[in-house]
Amino acid sequence: KFKSKKMRRVVDSWRRMDREELYSEFLDDVGTVQECNSYIDGLPVKTFWDPYEHEWARHLRDNAKTIQDEFQRVAIDGASELDEKGNNVWATAANSTSAQ
């Protein structure tokens, strides 16, 4: 489904995050430094992306209410449980089929 050369960039990004590397680049257009712990090689650095540039962003726009409700339920209403158990969003991805 996905071309391995393009996926390599994502896998490399995950490995840099695992090593806790921080990418830093000065952005002349806004006169500031952008720091990122999930840098993907070849992805242009932009202050903001226009969501209408990308077809996949339509799904986020179309489901914004569901996403907001889920965030409310987990992060706001469930804040005490989140504090107690933590928030390891990558836990379920770390298995024998993931790119470790």
Short mmCIF file of C-alpha atoms in Angstrom, two decimals:
data_model
loop_
_atom_site.label_atom_id
_atom_site.label_comp_id
_atom_site.label_asym_id
_atom_site.label_seq_id
_atom_site.Cartn_x
_atom_site.Cartn_y
_atom_site.Cartn_z
CA LYS A 1 0.00 0.00 0.00
CA PHE A 2 2.75 2.48 0.93
CA LYS A 3 6.05 2.87 -0.87
CA SER A 4 8.89 1.73 1.39
CA LYS A 5 11.10 4.72 0.50
CA LYS A 6 8.44 7.18 1.70
CA MET A 7 7.69 5.10 4.80
CA ARG A 8 11.39 5.07 5.67
CA ARG A 9 11.09 8.78 6.57
CA VAL A 10 8.34 8.02 9.07
CA VAL A 11 10.21 5.07 10.60
CA ASP A 12 13.35 7.23 10.93
CA SER A 13 11.24 9.92 12.64
CA TRP A 14 9.92 7.36 15.16
CA ARG A 15 13.46 6.19 15.89
CA ARG A 16 14.62 9.79 16.48
CA MET A 17 11.70 10.29 18.89
CA ASP A 18 12.67 7.09 20.68
CA ARG A 19 16.21 8.50 21.10
CA GLU A 20 14.61 11.77 22.33
CA GLU A 21 16.32 13.79 19.59
CA LEU A 22 15.15 17.37 19.09
CA TYR A 23 15.27 18.93 15.62
CA SER A 24 15.85 22.68 15.57
CA GLU A 25 15.75 25.06 12.59
CA PHE A 26 15.70 28.87 12.33
CA LEU A 27 12.77 30.08 10.19
CA ASP A 28 13.73 33.28 8.39
CA ASP A 29 10.16 34.09 7.31
CA VAL A 30 8.98 34.47 10.93
CA GLY A 31 12.30 35.14 12.65
CA THR A 32 12.11 32.31 15.16
CA VAL A 33 13.45 28.84 15.87
CA GLN A 34 11.17 25.87 15.33
CA GLU A 35 11.86 22.85 17.51
CA CYS A 36 10.31 19.49 16.79
CA ASN A 37 10.65 16.05 18.37
CA SER A 38 8.95 14.33 15.43
CA TYR A 39 10.81 15.78 12.45
CA ILE A 40 10.29 13.97 9.13
CA ASP A 41 13.04 14.37 6.52
CA GLY A 42 11.86 16.10 3.35
CA LEU A 43 8.71 17.55 4.88
CA PRO A 44 8.85 21.32 4.35
CA VAL A 45 9.02 23.42 7.49
CA LYS A 46 6.04 25.77 7.62
CA THR A 47 4.63 27.82 10.44
CA PHE A 48 1.08 26.78 9.53
CA TRP A 49 -0.30 24.40 6.92
CA ASP A 50 -3.41 25.19 4.94
CA PRO A 51 -5.77 22.28 5.73
CA TYR A 52 -7.38 22.65 2.31
CA GLU A 53 -4.06 21.69 0.66
CA HIS A 54 -4.45 18.07 1.78
CA GLU A 55 -7.30 15.71 1.04
CA TRP A 56 -6.70 13.71 4.24
CA ALA A 57 -7.37 16.87 6.30
CA ARG A 58 -10.97 16.81 5.04
CA HIS A 59 -11.58 13.77 7.24
CA LEU A 60 -10.36 15.72 10.27
CA ARG A 61 -12.58 18.68 9.40
CA ASP A 62 -15.57 16.41 8.78
CA ASN A 63 -15.06 14.68 12.15
CA ALA A 64 -14.02 17.70 14.22
CA LYS A 65 -16.96 17.39 16.62
CA THR A 66 -16.21 13.71 17.32
CA ILE A 67 -12.52 14.51 17.88
CA GLN A 68 -13.38 17.41 20.22
CA ASP A 69 -15.83 15.23 22.18
CA GLU A 70 -13.22 12.49 22.57
CA PHE A 71 -10.62 14.99 23.75
CA GLN A 72 -13.13 16.41 26.25
CA ARG A 73 -13.96 12.92 27.56
CA VAL A 74 -10.34 11.77 27.90
CA ALA A 75 -8.33 14.88 28.73
CA ILE A 76 -10.83 17.07 30.58
CA ASP A 77 -13.51 14.85 32.10
CA GLY A 78 -11.05 11.99 32.65
CA ALA A 79 -8.14 14.16 33.86
CA SER A 80 -7.77 12.33 37.19
CA GLU A 81 -7.58 8.93 35.47
CA LEU A 82 -5.13 10.37 32.93
CA ASP A 83 -2.94 11.66 35.78
CA GLU A 84 -3.10 8.26 37.47
CA LYS A 85 -2.44 6.04 34.44
CA GLY A 86 -0.46 8.38 32.21
CA ASN A 87 -0.74 8.98 28.49
CA ASN A 88 1.47 6.72 26.41
CA VAL A 89 -0.12 7.15 22.99
CA TRP A 90 2.40 4.80 21.35
CA ALA A 91 1.87 1.87 23.72
CA THR A 92 -0.45 -0.09 21.42
CA ALA A 93 1.80 0.50 18.40
CA ALA A 94 4.77 -1.20 20.06
CA ASN A 95 4.21 -4.82 19.10
CA SER A 96 5.78 -7.43 16.85
CA THR A 97 4.31 -5.85 13.71
CA SER A 98 5.36 -2.27 14.42
CA ALA A 99 8.49 -0.60 13.07
CA GLN A 100 10.71 -0.79 16.15
#
